[in-house]
XYZ file of N, CA and C in Angstrom:
804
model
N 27.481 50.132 -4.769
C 27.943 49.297 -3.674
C 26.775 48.533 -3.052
N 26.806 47.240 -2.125
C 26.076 46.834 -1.950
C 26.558 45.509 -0.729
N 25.793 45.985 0.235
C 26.258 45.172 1.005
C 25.414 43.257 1.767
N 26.136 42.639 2.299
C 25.295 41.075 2.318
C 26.074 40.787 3.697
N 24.542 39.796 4.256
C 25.026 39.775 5.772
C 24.638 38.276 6.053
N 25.089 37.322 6.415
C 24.771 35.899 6.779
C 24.146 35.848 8.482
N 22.898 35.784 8.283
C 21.976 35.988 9.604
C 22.141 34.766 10.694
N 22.306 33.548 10.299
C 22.731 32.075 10.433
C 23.905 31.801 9.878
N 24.546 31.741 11.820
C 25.882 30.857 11.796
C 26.015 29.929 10.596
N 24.818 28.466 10.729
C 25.286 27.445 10.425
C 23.792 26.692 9.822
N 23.162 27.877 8.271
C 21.873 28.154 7.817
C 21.465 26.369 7.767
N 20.353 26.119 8.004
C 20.123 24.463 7.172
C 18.504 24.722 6.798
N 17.975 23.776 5.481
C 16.709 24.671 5.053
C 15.937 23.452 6.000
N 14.615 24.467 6.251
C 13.902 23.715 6.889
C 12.138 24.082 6.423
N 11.598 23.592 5.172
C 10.236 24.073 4.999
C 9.461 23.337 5.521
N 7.880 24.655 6.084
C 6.792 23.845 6.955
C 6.074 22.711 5.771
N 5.788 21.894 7.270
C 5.803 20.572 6.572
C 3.732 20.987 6.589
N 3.308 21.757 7.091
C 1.872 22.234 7.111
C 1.448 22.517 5.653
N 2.373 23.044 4.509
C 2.459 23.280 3.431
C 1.708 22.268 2.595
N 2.510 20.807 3.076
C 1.739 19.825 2.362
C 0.246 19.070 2.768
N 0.121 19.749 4.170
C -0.770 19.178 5.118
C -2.399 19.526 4.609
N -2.053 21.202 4.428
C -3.131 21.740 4.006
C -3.503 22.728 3.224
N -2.324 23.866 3.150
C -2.371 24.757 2.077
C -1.845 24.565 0.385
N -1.267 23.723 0.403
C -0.786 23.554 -1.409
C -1.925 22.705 -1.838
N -1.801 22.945 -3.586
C -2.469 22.181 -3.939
C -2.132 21.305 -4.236
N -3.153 19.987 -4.963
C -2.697 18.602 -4.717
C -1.768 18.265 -5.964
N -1.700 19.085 -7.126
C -1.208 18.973 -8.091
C 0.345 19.580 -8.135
N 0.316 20.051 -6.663
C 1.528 21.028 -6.916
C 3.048 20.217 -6.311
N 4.232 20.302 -6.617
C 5.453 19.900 -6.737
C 6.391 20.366 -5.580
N 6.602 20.684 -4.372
C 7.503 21.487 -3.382
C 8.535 21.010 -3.113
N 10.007 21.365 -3.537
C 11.241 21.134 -3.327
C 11.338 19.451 -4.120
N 10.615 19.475 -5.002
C 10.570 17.770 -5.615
C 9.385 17.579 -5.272
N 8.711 17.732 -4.479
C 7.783 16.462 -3.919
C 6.409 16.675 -3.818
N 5.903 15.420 -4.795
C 4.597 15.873 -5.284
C 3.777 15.795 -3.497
N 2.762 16.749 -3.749
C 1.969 17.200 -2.356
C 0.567 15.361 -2.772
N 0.776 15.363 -3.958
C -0.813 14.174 -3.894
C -0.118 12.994 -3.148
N 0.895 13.164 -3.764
C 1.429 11.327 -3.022
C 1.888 12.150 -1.568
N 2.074 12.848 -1.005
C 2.219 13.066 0.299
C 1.737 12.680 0.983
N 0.120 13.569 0.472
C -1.382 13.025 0.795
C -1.669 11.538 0.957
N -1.244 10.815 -0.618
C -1.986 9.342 -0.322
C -1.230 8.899 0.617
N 0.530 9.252 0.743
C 1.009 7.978 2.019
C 0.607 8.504 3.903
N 0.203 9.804 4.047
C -0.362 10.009 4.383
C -1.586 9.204 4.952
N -2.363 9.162 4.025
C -3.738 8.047 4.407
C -3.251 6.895 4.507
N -2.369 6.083 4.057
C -1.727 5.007 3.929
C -1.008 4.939 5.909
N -0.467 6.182 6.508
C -0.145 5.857 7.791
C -1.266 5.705 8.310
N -2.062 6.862 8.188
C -3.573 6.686 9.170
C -4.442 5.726 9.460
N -4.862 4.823 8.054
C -5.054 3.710 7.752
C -4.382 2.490 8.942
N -3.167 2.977 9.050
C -2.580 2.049 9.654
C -2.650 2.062 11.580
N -2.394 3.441 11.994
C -2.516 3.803 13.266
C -4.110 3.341 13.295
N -5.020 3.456 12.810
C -6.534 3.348 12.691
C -6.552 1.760 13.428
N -5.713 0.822 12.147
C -5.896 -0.633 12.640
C -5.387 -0.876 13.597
N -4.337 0.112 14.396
C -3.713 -0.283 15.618
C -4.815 -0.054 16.954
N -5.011 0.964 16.751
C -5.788 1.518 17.998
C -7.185 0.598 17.828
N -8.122 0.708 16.800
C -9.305 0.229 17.086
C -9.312 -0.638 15.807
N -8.849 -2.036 16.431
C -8.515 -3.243 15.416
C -9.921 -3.938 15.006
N -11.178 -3.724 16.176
C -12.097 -4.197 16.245
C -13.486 -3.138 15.248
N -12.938 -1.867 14.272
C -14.010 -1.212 14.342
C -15.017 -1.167 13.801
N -15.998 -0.606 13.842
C -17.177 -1.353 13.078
C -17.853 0.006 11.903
N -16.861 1.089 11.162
C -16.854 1.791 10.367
C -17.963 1.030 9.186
N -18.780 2.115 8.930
C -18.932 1.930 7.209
C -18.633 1.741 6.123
N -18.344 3.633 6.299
C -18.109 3.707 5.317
C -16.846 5.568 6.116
N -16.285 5.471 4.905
C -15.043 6.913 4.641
C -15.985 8.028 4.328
N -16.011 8.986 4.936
C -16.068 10.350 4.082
C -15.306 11.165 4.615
N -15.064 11.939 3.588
C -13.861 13.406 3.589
C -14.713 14.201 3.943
N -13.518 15.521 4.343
C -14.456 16.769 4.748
C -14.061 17.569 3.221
N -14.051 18.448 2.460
C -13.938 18.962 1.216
C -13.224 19.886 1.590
N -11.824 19.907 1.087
C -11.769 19.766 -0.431
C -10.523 18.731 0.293
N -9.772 19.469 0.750
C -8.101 19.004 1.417
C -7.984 17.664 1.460
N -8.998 16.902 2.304
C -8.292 15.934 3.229
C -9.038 14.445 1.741
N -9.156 14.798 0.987
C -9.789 14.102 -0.034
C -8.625 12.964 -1.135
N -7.592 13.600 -1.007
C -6.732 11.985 -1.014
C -6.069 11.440 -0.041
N -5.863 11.762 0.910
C -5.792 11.087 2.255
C -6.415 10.173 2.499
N -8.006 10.789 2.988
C -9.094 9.453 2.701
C -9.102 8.802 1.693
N -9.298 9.028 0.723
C -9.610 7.904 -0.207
C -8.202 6.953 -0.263
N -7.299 7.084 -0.283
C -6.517 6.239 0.142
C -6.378 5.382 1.960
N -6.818 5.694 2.530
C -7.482 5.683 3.864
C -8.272 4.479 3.525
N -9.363 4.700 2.809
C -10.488 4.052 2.588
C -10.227 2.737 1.906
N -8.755 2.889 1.392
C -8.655 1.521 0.775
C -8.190 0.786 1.115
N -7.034 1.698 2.044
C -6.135 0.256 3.323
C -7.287 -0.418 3.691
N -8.218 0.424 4.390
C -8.988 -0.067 5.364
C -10.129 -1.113 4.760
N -10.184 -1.102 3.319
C -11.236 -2.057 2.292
C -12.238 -1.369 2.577
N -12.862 -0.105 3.060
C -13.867 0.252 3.514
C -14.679 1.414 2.058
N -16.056 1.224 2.161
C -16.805 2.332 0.941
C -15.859 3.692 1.236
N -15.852 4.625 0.221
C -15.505 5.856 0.155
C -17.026 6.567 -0.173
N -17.387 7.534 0.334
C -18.352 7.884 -0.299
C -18.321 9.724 -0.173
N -18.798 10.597 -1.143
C -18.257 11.909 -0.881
C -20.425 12.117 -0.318
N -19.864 12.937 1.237
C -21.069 13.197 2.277
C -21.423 14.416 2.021
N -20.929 15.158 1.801
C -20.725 16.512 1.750
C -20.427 17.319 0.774
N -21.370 18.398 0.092
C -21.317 19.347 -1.135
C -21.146 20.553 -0.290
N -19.723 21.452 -1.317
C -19.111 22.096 -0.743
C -19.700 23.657 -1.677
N -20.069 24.338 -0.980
C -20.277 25.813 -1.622
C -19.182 26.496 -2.087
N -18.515 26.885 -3.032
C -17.623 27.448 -3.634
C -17.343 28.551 -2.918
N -18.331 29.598 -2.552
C -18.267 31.017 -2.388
C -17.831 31.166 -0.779
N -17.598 30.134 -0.321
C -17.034 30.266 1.179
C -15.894 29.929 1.369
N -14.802 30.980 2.016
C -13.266 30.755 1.908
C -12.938 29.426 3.138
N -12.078 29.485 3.312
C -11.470 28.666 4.632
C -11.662 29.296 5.697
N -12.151 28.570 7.036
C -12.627 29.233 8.250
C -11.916 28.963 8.897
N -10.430 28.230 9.497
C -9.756 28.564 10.647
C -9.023 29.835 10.779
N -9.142 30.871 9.043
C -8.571 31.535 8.903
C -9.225 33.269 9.205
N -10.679 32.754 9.707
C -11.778 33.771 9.235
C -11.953 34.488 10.177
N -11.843 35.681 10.936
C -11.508 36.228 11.500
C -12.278 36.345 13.468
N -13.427 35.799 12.790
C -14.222 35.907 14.494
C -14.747 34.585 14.771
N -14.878 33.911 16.132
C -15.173 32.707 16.287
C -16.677 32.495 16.037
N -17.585 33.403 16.160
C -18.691 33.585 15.694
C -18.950 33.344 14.050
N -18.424 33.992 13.481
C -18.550 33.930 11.127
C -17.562 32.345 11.076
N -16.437 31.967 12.135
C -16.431 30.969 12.036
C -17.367 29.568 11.691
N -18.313 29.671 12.867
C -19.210 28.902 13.286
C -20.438 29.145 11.828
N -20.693 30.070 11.524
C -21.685 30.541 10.510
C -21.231 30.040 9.230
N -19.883 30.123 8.779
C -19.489 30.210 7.881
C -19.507 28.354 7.260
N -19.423 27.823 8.598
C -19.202 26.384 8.135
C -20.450 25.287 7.792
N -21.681 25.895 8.064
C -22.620 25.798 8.257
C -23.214 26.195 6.815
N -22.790 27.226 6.220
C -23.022 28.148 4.895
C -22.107 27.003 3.855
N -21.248 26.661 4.269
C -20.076 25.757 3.071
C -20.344 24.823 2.814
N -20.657 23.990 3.723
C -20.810 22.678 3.271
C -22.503 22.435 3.715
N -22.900 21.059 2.407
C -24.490 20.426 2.957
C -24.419 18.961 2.910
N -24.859 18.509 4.041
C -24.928 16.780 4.098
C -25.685 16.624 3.221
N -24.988 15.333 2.428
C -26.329 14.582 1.679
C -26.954 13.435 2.473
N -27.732 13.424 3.214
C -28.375 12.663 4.099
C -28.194 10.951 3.856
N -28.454 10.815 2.693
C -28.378 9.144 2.132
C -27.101 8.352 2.547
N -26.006 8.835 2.709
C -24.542 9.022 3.058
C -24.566 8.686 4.150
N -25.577 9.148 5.082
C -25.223 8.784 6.375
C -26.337 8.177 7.367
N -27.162 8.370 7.234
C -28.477 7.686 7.756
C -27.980 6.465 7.983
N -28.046 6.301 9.384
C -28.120 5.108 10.199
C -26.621 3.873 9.804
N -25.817 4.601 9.457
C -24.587 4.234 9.579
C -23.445 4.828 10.053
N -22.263 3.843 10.840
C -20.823 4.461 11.234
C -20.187 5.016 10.042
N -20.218 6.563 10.327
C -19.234 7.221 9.647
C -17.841 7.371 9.958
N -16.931 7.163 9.152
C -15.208 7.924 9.759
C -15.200 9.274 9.133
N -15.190 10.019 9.566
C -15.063 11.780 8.510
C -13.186 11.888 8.838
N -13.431 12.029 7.660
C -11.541 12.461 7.352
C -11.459 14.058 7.079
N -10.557 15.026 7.865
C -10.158 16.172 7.637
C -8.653 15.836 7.757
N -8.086 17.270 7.417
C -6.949 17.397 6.926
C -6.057 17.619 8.164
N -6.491 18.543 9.206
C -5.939 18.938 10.720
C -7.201 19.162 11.452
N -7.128 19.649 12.369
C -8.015 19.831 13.174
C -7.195 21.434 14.129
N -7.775 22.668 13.766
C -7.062 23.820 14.352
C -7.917 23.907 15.582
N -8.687 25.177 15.946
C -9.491 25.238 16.904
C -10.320 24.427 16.820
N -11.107 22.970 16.046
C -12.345 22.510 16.177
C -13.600 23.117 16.148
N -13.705 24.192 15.948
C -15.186 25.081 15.579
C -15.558 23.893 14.167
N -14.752 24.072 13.088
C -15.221 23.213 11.796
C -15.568 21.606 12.213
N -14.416 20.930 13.026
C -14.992 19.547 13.149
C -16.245 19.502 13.717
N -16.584 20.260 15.164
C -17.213 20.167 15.808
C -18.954 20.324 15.313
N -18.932 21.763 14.445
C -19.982 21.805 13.530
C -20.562 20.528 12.518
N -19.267 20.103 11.685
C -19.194 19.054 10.851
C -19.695 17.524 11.348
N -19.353 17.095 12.797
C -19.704 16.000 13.476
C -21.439 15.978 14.071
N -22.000 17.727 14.399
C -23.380 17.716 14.647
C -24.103 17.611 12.891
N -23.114 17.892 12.038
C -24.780 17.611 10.903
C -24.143 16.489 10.566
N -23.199 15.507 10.549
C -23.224 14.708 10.510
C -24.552 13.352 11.323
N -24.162 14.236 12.330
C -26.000 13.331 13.428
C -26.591 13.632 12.683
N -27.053 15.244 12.608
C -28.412 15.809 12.135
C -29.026 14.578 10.732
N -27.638 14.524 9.980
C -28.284 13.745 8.826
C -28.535 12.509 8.783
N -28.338 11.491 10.286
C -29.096 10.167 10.202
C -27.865 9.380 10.670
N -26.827 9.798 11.058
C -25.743 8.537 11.356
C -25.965 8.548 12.714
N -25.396 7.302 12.751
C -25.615 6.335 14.110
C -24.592 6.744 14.920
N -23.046 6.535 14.165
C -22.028 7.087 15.429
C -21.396 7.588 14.153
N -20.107 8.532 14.941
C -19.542 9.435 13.963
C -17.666 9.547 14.517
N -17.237 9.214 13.750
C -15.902 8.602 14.240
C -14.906 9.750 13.457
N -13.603 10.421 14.057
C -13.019 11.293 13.287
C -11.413 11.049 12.818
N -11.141 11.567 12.178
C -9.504 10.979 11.519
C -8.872 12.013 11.262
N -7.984 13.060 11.662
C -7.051 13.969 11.452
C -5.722 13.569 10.677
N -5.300 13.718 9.315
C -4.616 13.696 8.603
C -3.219 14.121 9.226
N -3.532 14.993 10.294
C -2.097 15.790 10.849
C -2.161 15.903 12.113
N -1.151 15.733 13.157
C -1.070 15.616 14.685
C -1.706 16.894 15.139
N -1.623 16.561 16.590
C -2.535 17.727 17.024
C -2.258 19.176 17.161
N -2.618 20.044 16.530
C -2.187 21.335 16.516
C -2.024 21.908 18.089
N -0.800 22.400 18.361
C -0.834 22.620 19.828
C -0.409 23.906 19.775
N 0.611 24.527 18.802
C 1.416 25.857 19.358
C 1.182 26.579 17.956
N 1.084 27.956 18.227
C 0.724 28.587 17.066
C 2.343 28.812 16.249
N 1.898 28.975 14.631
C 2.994 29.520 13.557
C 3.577 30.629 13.813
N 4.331 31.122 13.371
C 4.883 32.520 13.314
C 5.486 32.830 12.566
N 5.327 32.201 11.420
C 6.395 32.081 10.713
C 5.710 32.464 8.924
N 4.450 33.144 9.067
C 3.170 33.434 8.093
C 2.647 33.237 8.003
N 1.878 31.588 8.761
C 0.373 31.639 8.696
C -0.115 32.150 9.229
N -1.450 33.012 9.729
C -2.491 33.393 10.514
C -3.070 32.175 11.153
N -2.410 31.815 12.244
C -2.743 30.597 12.953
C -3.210 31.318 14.711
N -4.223 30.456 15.017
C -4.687 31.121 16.598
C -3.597 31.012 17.570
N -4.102 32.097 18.754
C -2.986 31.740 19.621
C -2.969 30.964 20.245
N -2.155 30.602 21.066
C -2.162 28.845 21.939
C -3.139 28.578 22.767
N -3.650 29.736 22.890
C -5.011 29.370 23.817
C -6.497 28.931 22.568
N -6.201 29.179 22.217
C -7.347 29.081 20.705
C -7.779 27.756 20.441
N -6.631 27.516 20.311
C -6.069 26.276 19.992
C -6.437 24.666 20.217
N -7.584 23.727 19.850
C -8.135 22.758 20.488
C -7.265 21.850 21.307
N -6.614 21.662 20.482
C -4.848 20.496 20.994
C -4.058 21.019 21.815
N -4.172 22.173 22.951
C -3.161 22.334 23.365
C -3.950 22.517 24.914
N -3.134 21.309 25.603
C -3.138 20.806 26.813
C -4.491 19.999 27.285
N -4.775 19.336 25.678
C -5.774 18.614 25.064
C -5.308 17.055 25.354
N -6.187 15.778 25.515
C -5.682 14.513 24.969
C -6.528 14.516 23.965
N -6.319 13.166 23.284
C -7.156 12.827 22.345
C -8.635 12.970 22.661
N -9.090 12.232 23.822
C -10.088 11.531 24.601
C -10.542 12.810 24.876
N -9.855 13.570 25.214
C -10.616 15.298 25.704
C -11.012 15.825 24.342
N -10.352 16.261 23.532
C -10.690 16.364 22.365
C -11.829 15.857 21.732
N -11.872 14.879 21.467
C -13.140 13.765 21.126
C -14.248 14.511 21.678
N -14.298 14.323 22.975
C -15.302 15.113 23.275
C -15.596 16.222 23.390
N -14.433 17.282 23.250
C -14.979 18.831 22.472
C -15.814 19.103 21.624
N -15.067 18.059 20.518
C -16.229 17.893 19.371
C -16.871 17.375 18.989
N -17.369 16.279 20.130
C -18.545 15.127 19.683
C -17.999 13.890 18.802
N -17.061 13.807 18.898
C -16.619 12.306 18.148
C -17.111 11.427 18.925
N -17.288 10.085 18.217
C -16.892 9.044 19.243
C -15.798 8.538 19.349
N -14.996 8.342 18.666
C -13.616 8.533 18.875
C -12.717 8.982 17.968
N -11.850 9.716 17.844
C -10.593 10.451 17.528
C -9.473 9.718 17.212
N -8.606 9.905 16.049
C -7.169 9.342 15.957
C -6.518 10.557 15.054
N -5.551 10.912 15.434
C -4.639 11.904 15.172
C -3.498 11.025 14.499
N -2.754 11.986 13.583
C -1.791 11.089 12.776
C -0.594 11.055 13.530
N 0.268 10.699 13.491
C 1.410 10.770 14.561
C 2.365 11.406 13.953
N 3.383 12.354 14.353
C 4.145 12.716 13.691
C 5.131 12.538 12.722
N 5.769 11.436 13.091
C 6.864 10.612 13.210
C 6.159 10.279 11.551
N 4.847 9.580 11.434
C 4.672 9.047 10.468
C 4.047 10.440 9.211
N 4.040 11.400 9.556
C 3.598 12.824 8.805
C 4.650 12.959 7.986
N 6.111 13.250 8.679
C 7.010 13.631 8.072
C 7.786 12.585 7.556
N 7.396 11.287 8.037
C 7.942 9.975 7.017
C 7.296 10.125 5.427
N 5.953 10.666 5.690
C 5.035 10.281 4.726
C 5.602 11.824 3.410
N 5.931 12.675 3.749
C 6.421 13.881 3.192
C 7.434 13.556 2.621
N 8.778 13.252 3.932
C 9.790 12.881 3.280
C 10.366 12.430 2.206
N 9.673 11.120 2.158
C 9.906 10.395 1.385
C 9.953 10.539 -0.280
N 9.247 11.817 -0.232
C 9.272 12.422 -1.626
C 10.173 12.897 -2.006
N 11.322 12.978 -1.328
C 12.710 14.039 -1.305
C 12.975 13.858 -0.054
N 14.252 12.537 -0.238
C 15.586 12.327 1.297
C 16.414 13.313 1.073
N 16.392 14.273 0.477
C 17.771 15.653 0.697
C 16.821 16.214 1.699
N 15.709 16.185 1.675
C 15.194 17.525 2.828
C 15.214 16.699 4.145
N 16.161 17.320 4.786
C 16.295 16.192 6.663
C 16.007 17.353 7.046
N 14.889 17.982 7.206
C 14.241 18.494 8.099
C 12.863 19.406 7.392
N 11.889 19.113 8.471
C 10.842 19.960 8.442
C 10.412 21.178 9.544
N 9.747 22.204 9.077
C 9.131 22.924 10.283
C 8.040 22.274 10.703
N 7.825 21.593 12.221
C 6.804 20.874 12.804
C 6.604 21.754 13.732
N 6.635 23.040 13.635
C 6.636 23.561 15.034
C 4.981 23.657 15.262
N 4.243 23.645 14.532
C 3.085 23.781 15.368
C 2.411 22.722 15.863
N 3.146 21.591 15.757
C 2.686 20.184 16.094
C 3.835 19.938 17.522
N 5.064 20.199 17.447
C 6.149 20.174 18.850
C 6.346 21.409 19.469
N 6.244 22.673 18.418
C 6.305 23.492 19.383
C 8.282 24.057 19.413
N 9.175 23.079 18.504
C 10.313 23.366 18.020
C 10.404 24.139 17.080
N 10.690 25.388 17.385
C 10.895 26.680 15.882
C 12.306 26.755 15.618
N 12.380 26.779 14.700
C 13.514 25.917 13.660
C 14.614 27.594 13.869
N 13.825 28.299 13.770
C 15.181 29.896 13.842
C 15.168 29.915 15.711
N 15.116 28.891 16.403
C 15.827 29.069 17.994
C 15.466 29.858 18.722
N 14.770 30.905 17.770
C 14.649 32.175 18.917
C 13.138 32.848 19.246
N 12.296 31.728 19.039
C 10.438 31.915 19.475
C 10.793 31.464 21.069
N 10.857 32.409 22.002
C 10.432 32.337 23.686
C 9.058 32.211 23.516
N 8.481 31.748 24.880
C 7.499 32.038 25.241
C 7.008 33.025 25.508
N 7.991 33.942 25.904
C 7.612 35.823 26.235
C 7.309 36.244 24.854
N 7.967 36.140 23.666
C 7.854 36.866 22.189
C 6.138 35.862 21.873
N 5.661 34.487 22.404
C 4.241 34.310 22.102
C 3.497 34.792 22.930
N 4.038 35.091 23.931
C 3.008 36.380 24.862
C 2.522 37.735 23.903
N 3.790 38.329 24.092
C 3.577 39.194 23.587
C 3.249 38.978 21.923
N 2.988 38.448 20.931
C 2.648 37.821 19.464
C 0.698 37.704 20.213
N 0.507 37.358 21.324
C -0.631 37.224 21.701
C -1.426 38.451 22.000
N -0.628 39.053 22.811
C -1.409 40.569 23.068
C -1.699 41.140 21.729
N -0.332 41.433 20.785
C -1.258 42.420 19.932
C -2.387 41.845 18.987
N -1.966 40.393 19.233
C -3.374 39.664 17.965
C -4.677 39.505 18.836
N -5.654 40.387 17.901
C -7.140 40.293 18.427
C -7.659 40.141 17.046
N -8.850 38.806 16.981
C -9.652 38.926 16.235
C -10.922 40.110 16.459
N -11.037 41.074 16.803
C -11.664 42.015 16.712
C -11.110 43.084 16.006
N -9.810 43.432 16.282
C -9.212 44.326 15.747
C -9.176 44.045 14.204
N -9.057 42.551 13.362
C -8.796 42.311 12.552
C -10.404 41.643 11.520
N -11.418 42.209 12.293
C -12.627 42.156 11.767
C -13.121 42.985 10.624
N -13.011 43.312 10.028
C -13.081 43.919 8.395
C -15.043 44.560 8.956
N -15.837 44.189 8.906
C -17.419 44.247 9.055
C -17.769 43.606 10.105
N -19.169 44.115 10.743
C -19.969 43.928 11.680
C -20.462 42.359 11.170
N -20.115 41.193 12.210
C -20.936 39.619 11.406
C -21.264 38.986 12.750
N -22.492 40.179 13.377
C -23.315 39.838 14.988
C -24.280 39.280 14.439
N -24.532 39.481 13.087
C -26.242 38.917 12.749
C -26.249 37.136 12.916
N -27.273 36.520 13.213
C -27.387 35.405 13.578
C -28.289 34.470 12.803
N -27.175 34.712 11.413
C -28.208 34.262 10.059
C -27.462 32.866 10.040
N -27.802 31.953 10.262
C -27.120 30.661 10.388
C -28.043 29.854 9.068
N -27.036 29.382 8.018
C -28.142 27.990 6.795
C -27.640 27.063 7.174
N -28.922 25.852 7.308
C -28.745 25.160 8.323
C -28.975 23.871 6.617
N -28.720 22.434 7.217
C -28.863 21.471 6.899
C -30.263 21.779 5.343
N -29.707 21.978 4.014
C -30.916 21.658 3.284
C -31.572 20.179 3.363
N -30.860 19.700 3.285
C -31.637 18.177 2.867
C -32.126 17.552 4.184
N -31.752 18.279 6.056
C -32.397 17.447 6.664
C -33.520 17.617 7.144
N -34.225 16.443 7.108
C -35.850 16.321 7.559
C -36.030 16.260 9.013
């Protein structure tokens, strides 16, 4: 015998649209829809919000942050007629850090991953393209060796709106206080992390840019960009309490107090 229970009145599918943002790979296919062309129309909106806001700008040249946000930009780079150039060599042996457990191995870790190639940027406007922007520990790091290595101003481009409310739904995402984007503007932001200026993708044009790979899917999970959780029933009391029991201490695997920071090889 065996019994079956319909949990939802009135079920409708709704997959996170973060999937294509930043965790799949670029080769990979979800519900139809290839994640690369997500990516390029993607850069293809940004590109475009870019020419709206700062019609006048005086960019270089494109660089990506590695690995993610790397057809975004380069499609980015072409609306805009602007050089693409890759700034940054990425160390293999270092995982993803919004995911990494202390804000400290955060900060270390990003520093350990990636190395400016100085030539890239010396004494020119950079745009650095990432994929989202979670807490900003990574941009923020990423925008000082960007100086360190010789650029003049350093301009930033988020592939995905501003992260404001945490997941719950399986990622290991911070809690809302963590969180750079939340009760953030742009302009505040910017200057968290040393941009000179900031453009965030807009929503509206995220999930146009997804969509479009597959019109059967009328709906996405955006909740960590609106803050709308698609199963109705995330209160604010259940992210209270989702907050208390999550401590990055508790979930620290090893002692990482040491203050071994690798800094910039190539800068002089």
């Amino acid at each position: 015998n065996h019994h079956s229970r319909q949990c939802a009145a009135r079920p409708s599918y709704a997959p996170c649209i973060f999937e294509h943002v930043y965790f799949a790979r670029p080769d990979s296919f979800i519900d139809g829809i290839s994640v690369y062309k997500s990516r390029l129309r993607m850069g293809d909106m940004l590109a475009r919000k870019i020419l709206r806001v700062f019609p006048d700008h005086d960019i270089d040249v494109v660089i990506p942050i590695p690995d993610t946000s790397r057809t975004a930009a380069l499609q980015l780079s072409h609306e805009l007629g602007l050089k693409y150039r890759e700034g940054f060599i990425k160390n293999r042996y270092i995982g993803r850090t919004f995911i990494m457990p202390g804000q400290k191995q955060r900060k270390k870790s990003v520093r350990q991953k990636l190395n400016a190639i100085d030539l890239e940027f010396r004494g020119k406007n950079v745009l650095l393209v990432d994929d989202s922007i979670v807490r900003g520990t990574t941009s923020k790091q990423i925008i000082q060796m960007a100086r360190d290595a010789g650029a003049r101003k350093v301009y930033f481009a988020s592939a995905a709106p501003p992260v404001r409310y945490p997941n719950v739904y399986g990622i290991d995402m911070p809690s809302v206080h963590e969180l750079i984007g939340h009760n953030r503007d742009e302009r505040q932001i910017a200057e968290e992390i040393g941009a000179d200026w900031l453009v965030y993708q807009d929503l509206e044009d995220l999930v146009q840019a997804v969509a479009k790979g597959n019109p059967e899917i009328g709906r996405f999970d955006t909740s960590c960009f609106d803050g709308n959780y698609v199963t109705g029933d995330v209160t604010p009391s259940y992210l209270e309490q989702l907050e208390h029991q999550r401590s990055d201490g508790a979930k620290q695997p090893c002692n990482t107090d040491d203050d071994v920071v690798i800094e910039l090889y190539n800068n002089r």
